[in-house]
XYZ file of C-alpha atoms in Angstrom:
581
model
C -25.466 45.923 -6.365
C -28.027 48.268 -3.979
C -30.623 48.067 -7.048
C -32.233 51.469 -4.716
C -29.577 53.939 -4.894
C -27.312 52.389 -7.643
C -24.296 52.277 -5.619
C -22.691 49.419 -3.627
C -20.656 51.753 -0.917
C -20.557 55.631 -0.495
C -17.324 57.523 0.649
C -16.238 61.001 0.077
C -12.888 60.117 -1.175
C -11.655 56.745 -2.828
C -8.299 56.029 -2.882
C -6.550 52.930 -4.783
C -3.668 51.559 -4.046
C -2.213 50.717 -0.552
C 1.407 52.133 -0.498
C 2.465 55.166 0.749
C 1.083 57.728 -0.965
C -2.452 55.999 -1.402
C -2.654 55.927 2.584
C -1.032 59.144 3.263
C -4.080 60.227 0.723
C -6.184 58.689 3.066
C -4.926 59.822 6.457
C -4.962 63.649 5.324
C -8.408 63.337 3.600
C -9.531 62.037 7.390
C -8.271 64.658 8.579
C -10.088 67.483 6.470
C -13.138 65.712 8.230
C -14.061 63.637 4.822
C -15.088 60.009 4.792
C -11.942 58.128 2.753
C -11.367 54.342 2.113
C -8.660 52.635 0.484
C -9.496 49.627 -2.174
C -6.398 47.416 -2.272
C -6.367 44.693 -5.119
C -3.500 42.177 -3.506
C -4.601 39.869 -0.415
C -1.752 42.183 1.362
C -1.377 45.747 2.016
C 1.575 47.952 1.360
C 2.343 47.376 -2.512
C 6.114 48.379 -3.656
C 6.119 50.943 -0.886
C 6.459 47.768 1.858
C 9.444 46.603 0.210
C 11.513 49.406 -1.035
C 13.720 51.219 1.514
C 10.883 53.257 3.278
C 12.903 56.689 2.495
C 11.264 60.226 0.943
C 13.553 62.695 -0.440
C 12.428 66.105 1.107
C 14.644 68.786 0.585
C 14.372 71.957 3.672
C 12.888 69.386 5.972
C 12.960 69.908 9.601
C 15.590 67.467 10.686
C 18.468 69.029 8.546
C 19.474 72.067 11.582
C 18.745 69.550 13.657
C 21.913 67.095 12.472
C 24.096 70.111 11.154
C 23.201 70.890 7.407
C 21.847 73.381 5.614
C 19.427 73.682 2.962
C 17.052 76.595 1.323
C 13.744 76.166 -0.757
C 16.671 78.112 -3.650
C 19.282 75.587 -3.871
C 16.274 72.449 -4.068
C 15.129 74.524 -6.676
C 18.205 75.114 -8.478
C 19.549 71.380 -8.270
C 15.865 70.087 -9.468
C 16.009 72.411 -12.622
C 19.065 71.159 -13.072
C 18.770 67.327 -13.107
C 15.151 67.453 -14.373
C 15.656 69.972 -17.347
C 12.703 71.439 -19.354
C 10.595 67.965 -18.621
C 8.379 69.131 -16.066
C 6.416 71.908 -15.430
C 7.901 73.998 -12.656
C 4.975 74.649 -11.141
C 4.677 71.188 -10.011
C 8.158 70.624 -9.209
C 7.831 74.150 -6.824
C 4.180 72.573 -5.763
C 6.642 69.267 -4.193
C 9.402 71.041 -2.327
C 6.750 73.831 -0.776
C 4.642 70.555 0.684
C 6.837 68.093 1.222
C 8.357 69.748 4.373
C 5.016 70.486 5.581
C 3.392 67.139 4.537
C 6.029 65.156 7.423
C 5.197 67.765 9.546
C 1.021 67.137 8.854
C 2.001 63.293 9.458
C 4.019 63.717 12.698
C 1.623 66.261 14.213
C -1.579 64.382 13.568
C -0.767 60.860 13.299
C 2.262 60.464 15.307
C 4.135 59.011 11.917
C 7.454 59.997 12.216
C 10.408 60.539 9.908
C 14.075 61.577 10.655
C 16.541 62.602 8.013
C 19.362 60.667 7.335
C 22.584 62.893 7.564
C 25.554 61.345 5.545
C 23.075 60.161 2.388
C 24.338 62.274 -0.533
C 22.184 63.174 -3.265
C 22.534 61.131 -6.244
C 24.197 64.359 -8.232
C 25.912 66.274 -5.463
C 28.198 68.166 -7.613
C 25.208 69.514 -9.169
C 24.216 73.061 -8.313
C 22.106 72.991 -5.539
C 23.081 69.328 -4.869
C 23.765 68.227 -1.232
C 26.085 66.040 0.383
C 23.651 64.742 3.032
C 20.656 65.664 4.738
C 17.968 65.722 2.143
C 16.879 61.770 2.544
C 14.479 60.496 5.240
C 14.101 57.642 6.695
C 10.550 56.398 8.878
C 11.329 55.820 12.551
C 11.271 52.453 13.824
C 7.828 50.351 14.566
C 6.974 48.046 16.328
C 5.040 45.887 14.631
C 3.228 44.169 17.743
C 0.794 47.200 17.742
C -0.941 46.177 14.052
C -1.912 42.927 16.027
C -3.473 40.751 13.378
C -2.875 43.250 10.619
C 0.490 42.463 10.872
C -0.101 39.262 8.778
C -1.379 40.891 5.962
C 1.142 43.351 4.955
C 3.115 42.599 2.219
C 6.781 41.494 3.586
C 10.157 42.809 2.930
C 12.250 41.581 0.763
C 15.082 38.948 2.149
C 18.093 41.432 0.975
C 17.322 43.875 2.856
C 17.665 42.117 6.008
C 21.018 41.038 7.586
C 20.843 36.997 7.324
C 18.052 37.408 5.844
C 15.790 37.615 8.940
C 16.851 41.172 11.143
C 15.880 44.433 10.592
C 18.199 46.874 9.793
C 17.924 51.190 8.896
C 19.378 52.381 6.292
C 22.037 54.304 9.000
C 22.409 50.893 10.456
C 23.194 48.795 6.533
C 25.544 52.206 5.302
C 27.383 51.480 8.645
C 27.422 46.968 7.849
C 27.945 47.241 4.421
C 30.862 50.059 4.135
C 32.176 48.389 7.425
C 32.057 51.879 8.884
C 33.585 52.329 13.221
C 31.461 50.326 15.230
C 30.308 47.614 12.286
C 30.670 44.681 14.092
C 29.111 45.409 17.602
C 25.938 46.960 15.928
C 25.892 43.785 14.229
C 25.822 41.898 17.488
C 23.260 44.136 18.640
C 21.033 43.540 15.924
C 21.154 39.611 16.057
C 21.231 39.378 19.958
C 17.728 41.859 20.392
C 16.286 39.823 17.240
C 16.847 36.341 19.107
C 15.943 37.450 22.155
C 12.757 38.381 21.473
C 11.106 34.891 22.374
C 7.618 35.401 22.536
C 7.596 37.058 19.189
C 10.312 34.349 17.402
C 7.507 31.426 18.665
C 4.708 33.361 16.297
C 6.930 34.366 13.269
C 9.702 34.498 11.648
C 9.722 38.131 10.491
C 10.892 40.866 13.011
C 8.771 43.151 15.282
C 10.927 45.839 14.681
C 9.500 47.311 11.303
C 12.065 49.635 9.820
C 12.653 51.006 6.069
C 9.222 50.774 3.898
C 7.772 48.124 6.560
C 8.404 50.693 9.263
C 6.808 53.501 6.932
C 3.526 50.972 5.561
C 3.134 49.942 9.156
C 2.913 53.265 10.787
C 0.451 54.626 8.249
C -1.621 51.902 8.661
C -1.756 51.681 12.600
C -2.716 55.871 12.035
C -5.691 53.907 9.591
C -7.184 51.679 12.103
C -6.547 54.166 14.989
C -8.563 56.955 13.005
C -11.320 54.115 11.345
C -9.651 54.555 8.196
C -11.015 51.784 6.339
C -9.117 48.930 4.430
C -10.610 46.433 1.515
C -8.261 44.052 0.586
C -8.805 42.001 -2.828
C -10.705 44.834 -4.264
C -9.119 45.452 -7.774
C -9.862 48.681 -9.806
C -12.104 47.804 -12.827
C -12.894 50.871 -13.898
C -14.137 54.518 -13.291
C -17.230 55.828 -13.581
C -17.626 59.618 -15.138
C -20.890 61.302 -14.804
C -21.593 64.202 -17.251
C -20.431 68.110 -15.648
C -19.951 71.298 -16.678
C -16.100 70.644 -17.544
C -17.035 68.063 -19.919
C -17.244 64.839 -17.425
C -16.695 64.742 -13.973
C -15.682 61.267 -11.716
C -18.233 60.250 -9.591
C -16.776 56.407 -8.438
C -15.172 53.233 -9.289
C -16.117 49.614 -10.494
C -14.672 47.097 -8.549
C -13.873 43.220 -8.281
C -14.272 41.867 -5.041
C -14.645 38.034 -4.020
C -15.789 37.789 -7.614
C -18.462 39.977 -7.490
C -18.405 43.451 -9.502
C -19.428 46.044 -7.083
C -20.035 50.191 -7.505
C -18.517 52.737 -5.171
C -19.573 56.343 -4.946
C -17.121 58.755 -4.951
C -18.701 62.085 -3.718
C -15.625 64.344 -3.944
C -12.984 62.793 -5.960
C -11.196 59.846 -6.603
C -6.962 59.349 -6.186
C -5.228 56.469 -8.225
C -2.187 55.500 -5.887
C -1.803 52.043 -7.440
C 1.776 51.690 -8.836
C 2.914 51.695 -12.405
C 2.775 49.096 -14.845
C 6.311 47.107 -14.540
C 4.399 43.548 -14.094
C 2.280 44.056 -17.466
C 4.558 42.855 -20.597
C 2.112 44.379 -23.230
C 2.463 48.010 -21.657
C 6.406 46.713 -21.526
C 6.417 46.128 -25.378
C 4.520 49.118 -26.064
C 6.397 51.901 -23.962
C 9.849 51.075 -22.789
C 13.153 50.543 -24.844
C 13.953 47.061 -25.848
C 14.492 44.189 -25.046
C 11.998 44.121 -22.001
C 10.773 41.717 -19.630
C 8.807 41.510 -16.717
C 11.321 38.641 -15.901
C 13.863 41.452 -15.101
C 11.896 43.944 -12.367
C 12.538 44.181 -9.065
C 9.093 45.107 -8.260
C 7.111 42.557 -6.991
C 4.617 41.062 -9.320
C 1.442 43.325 -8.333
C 1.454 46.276 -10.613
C -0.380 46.282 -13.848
C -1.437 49.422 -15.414
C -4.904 49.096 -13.901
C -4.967 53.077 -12.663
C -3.395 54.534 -16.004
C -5.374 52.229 -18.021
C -8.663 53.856 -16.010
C -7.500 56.983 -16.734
C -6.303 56.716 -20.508
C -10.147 55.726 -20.927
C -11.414 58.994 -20.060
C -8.604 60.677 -22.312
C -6.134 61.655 -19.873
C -2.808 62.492 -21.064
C 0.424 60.370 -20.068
C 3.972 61.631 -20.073
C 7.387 59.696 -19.435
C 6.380 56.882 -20.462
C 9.380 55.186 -21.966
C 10.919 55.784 -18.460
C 11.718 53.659 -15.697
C 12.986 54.196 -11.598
C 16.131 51.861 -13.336
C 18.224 49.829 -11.584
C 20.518 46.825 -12.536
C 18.964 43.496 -11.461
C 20.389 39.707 -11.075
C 18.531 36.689 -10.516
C 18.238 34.659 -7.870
C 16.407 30.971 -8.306
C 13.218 30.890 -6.380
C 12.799 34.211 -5.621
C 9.591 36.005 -7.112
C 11.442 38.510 -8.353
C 14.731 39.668 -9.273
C 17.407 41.465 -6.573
C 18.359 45.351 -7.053
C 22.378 45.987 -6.734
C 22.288 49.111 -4.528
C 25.595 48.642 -2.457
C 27.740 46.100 -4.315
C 28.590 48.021 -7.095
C 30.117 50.654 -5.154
C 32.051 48.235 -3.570
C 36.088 48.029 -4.466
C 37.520 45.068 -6.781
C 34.802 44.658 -9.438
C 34.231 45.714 -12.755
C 30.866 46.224 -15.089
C 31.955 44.924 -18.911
C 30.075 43.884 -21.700
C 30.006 41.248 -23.805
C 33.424 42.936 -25.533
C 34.876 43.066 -22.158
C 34.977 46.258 -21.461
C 33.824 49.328 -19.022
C 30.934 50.980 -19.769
C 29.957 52.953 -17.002
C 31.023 54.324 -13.425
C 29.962 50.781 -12.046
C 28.795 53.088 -8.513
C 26.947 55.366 -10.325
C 23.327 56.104 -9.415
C 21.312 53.023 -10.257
C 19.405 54.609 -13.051
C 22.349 55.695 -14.566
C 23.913 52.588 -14.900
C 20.851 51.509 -16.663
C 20.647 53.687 -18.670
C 24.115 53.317 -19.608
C 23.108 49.777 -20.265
C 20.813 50.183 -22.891
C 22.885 53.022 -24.687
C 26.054 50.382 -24.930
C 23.930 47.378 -26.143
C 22.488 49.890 -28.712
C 25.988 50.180 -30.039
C 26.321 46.666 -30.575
C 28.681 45.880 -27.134
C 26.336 43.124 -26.361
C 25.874 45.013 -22.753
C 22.454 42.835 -21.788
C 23.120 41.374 -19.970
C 26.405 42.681 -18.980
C 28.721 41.015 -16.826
C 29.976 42.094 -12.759
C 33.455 40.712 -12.892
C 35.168 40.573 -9.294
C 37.683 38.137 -7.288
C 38.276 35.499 -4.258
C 38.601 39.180 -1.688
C 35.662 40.645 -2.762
C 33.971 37.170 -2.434
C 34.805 37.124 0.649
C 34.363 40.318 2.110
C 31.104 41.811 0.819
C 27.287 40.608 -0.603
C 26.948 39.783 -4.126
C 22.463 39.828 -4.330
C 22.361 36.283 -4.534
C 24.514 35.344 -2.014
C 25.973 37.139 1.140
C 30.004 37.680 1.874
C 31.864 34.341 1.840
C 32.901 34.700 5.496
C 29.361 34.346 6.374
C 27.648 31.819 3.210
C 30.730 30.594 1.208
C 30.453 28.765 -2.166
C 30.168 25.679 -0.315
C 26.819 26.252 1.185
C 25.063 27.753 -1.962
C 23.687 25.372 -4.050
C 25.899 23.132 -6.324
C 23.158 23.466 -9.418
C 24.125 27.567 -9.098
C 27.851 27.341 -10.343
C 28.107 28.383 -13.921
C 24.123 29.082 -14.196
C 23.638 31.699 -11.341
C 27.231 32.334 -11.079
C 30.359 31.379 -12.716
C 33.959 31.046 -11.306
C 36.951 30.018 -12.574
C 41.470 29.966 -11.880
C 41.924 32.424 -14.598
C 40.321 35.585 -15.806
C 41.259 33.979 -19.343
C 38.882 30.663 -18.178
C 36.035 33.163 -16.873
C 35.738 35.190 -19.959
C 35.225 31.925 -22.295
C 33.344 31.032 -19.236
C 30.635 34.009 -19.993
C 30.957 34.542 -23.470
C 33.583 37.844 -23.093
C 35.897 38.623 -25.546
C 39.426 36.926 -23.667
C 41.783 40.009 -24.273
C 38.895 42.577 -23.638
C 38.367 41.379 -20.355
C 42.495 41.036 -19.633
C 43.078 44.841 -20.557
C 39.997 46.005 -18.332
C 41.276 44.180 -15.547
C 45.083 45.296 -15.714
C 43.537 48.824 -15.611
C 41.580 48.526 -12.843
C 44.317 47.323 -10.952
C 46.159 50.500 -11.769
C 43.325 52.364 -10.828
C 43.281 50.698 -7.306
C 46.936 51.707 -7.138
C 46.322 55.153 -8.122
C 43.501 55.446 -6.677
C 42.156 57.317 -9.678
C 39.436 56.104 -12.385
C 40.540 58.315 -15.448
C 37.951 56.452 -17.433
C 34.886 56.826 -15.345
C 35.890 58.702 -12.115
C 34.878 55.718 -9.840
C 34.929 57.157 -6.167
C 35.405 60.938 -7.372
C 31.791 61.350 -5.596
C 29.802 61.399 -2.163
C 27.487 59.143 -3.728
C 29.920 57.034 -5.331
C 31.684 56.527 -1.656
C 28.668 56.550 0.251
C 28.704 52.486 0.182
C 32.104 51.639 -0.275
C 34.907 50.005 2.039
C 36.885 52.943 3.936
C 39.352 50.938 5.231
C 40.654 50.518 1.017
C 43.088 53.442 0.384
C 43.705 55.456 -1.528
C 40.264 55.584 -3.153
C 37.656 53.229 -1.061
C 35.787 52.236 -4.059
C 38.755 51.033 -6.297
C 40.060 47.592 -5.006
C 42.565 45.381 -7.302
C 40.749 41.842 -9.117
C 44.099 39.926 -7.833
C 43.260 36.575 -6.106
C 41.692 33.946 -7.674
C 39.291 32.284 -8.161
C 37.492 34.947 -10.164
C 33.741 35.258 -10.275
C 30.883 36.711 -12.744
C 27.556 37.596 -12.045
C 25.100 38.452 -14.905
C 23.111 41.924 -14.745
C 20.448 42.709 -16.067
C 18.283 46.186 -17.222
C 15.605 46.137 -14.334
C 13.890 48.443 -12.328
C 12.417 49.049 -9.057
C 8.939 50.769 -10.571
C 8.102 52.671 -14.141
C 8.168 56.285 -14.334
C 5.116 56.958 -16.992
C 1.791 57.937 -16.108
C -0.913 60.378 -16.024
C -0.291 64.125 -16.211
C -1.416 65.399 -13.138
C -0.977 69.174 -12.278
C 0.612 70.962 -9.032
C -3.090 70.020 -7.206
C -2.505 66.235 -8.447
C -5.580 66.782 -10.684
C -5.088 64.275 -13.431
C -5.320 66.335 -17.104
C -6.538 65.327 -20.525
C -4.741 65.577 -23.838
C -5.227 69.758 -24.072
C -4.919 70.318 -20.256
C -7.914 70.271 -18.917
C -8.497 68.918 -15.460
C -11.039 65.361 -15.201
C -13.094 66.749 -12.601
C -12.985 64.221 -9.606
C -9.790 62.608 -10.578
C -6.501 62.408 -8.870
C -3.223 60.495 -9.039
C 0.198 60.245 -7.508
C 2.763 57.676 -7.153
C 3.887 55.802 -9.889
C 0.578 55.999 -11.368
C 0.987 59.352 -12.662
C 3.879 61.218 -14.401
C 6.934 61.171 -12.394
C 7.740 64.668 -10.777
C 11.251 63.705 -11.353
C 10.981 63.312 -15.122
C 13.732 61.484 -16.749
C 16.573 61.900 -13.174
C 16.548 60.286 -9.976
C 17.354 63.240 -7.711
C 18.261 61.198 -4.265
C 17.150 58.336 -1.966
C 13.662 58.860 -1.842
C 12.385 60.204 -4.966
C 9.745 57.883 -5.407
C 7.852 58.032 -2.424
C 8.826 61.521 -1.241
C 6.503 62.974 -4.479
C 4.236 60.130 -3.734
C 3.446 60.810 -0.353
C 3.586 64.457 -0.768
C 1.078 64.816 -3.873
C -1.238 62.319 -2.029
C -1.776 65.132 0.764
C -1.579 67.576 -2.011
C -4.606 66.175 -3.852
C -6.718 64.808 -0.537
C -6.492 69.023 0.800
C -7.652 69.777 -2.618
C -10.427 67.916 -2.784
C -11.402 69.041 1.077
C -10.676 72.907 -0.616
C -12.632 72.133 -3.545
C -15.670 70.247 -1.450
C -15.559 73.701 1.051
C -15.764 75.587 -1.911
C -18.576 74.022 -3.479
C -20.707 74.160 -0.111
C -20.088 77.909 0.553
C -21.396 78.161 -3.397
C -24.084 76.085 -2.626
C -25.117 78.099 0.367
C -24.812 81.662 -1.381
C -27.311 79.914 -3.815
């Protein structure tokens, strides 16, 4: 510690956390001509942002005349009220869509990071008022990742699933068109493989591909904006507390304590602080204490990084925290080796499978939006179904013809290549639906009736039970060559196969109450002077929905530039005071 001055390091903003919205934080603070560095606890930059799917949800962006839609700040408002309810205040939710828009804008004028809006991506509730088919979802423009030269090492890497074989980068245009087998599937296919192995030089240094799409592309061009505006970055600097300073409003944050190469160091913060640093899906005690049970870290998709540490810092200084008990839900299965479990986002969508429980039957619209069918998950198990896990349920075509989270289609990695210590432990098959339900522990004549009906469902081409395919969402990844309905297929040809699922997530949702400036707010809602949050660290703008692709780092990156221009407004303010004085 500087024994003179007390303090190790001196910035005008300090940001923790390394994903999206801690360096948009960054970037915009730069750019209201403050000093900003971002403290990073990991050995790797990027946090869940790096592996997640890179997209923002901004309703009335600029790309939507651009690709033929239609949108107005009304309807975003209408549809959020809507899905959200009374959860949220609606000054914040109105504080989002007004600066969202403008924050991509901010990023693409002054830091050349581009996003462009993905067209056919539905909302997750488009029959919603206000809901859209399309439009509203963004995805980062392609990077190449040869520019970050040797900080392309340290950011954190994408997760094997969502690459094709496990190796190429792919959009998520580029995997809707793959994975729903969509005009043109199999010679963007051979694109994608062909300019991946081409690339010599590049395949001689690693395995991972230059071209840096979904939240690679988006960590990657933020922070190649970083080191091309002396944005600095300290890795394996972990948040151990803040430091509050007595103020006027009762306490004011004036820095952090941090842990770095195992020595406990003191940063001044002399305009404010922002907590960027994820949620607290890796800590089992916060687990226990806040979300529904049973609960296990053993069940996130996240990768193993987040703790708490930012909403612990805050809850110290009496911050209030809202949403706690909720999660960004998704349905998980595990895969042996892998660090962490693997999200179904496209299989379940997919026709010729079924979601039962342990009763054998349908609980749920197996394509619904991922939270939902979480959700759903812990309301059947509360009834005594026996629904965690529950049970995908599909057959030999299905096998065949599309990925499964542990394993890819069987025209590409059949059973014979996965490994023999898998069957009936990772995945169970059998001749007979009757052989796979005493297989899994399903009730035999339960799982019989459930799959006669889905057979006359595929016929129909109507779910009366769960209006499978009734949606844009619903068909968004599905198989369009499957008529009538391309998300109802018939469970026909043995052998039949059952995956477990499990009630994961891809983040938590509970955090500190911040306001419409990102200001995080004690227990009788009073700002903490100094003190920012956003991401997953604070209380989810979304409350208890999920309103699209997006809605995690769309309010993340937009209430990081939110809070780093009010802390520039704030500083400005103080010095004109100051002056008059």
């Amino acid at each position: 510690m500087n024994e003179a001055g007390g303090w190790d390091q001196e910035y005008d903003v300090i940001v923790v956390g390394s994903g999206g919205g801690g360096m948009t934080a960054a970037l915009c603070a730069k750019a209201q001509g403050l000093s900003s560095v971002v403290i990073e606890k990991s050995d790797k930059y990027g946090g869940t942002s790096a592996v997640s799917g890179g997209g923002i949800w901004i309703p009335c962006n600029d790309d939507i005349a651009r690709t033929g839609g239609s949108d107005s700040y009304e309807e975003a408002l209408t549809y959020l009220k809507t899905v959200i309810g009374d959860s949220v205040p609606q000054e914040r939710i109105e504080a989002y869509l007004k600066n969202g828009p403008e924050m991509v804008r901010f990023l693409a004028q002054k830091f050349d990071v581009h996003y462009h809006n993905v067209p056919k991506y539905p909302d997750y509730y488009p029959n919603q008022p206000g809901g859209k088919e399309g439009w509203r979802s963004m995805q980062p423009d392609a990077f190449d990742g040869a520019l970050l030269g040797k900080e392309f090492d340290k950011q954190r890497e994408s997760f094997k699933g969502t690459l094709l074989m496990g190796r190429i980068a792919m959009d998520q245009i580029e995997a809707h068109t793959l994975f729903s087998r969509s005009p043109g599937w199999i010679a963007l296919t051979l694109k994608l493989v062909f300019k991946y192995w081409l690339d010599f030089r590049w395949r001689l240094k690693t395995h991972r591909d230059r071209r840096q799409v979904l939240g690679q592309g988006m960590v990657a061009a933020l922070r190649y904006a970083m080191l091309r505006n002396d944005v600095p970055l300290q890795l394996e600097t972990g948040l151990e507390s803040l430091i509050e300073e007595p103020s006027s409003g009762g306490g004011r944050v004036t820095g952090v304590v941090v842990r770095q190469n195992g020595r406990t160091l003191r940063y001044r913060a002399r305009r404010g602080v922002i907590l960027a640093c994820g949620g607290f899906e890796s800590n089992q005690a916060m687990r226990e204490q806040y979300l529904a049970k049973p609960t296990t870290t053993d069940w996130t998709a996240a990768p193993p990084i987040n703790h708490g540490d930012g909403i612990q810092a805050g809850r110290k200084l009496g911050a209030a925290l809202a949403h706690m008990d909720k999660v960004w839900g998704s349905p998980t299965v595990s895969k042996p080796g892998a660090a962490q479990q693997i999200t179904l986002f496209i299989e379940r969508g997919m026709p010729g499978c079924v979601a039962v429980n342990a009763k054998g039957k349908r609980f749920v619209n197996e394509a619904a939006a991922y939270p939902d069918f979480r959700d759903a998950m812990y309301a059947d198990h509360a009834k005594g179904n026996g629904c965690v896990p529950c049970w995908l349920v599909f057959d030999a075509t299905f096998r065949y013809k599309y990925p499964m989270g542990i394993f890819l289609p069987g025209q590409i990695e059949p059973d014979s290549k996965l490994p023999k210590d898998w069957l009936d432990k990772v995945y169970y098959k059998a001749e007979t639906i009757e052989a796979l339900a005493r297989k899994i522990g399903v009730d035999v004549g339960g799982l019989q009736t459930t799959v006669a009906k889905m057979n006359e469902y595929a016929r129909s081409g109507v779910d009366p039970e769960f209006h499978k395919g009734e949606t844009a969402i619903d068909r968004y990844y599905s198989d369009p060559g499957v008529k009538p309905n391309p998300c109802l297929g018939p469970i026909l040809k043995p052998p039949f196969y059952a995956v477990p699922l499990w009630p994961g997530e891809i983040g938590t949702k509970g955090g500190l109450v911040v306001d419409a400036r990102a200001r995080v707010l004690r227990e009788d809602g009073s700002a903490i002077e100094g003190l920012y949050a956003t991401g997953n660290t604070s209380a989810a703008v979304m409350g208890p929905t999920y309103a699209g692709a997006g809605s995690t780092l769309g309010p993340a990156m937009t209430f990081g530039y939110i809070a780093a221009r009010d802390i520039a407004q704030t500083a400005s303010s103080s010095a004109r005071v100051q002056a008059a004085a």
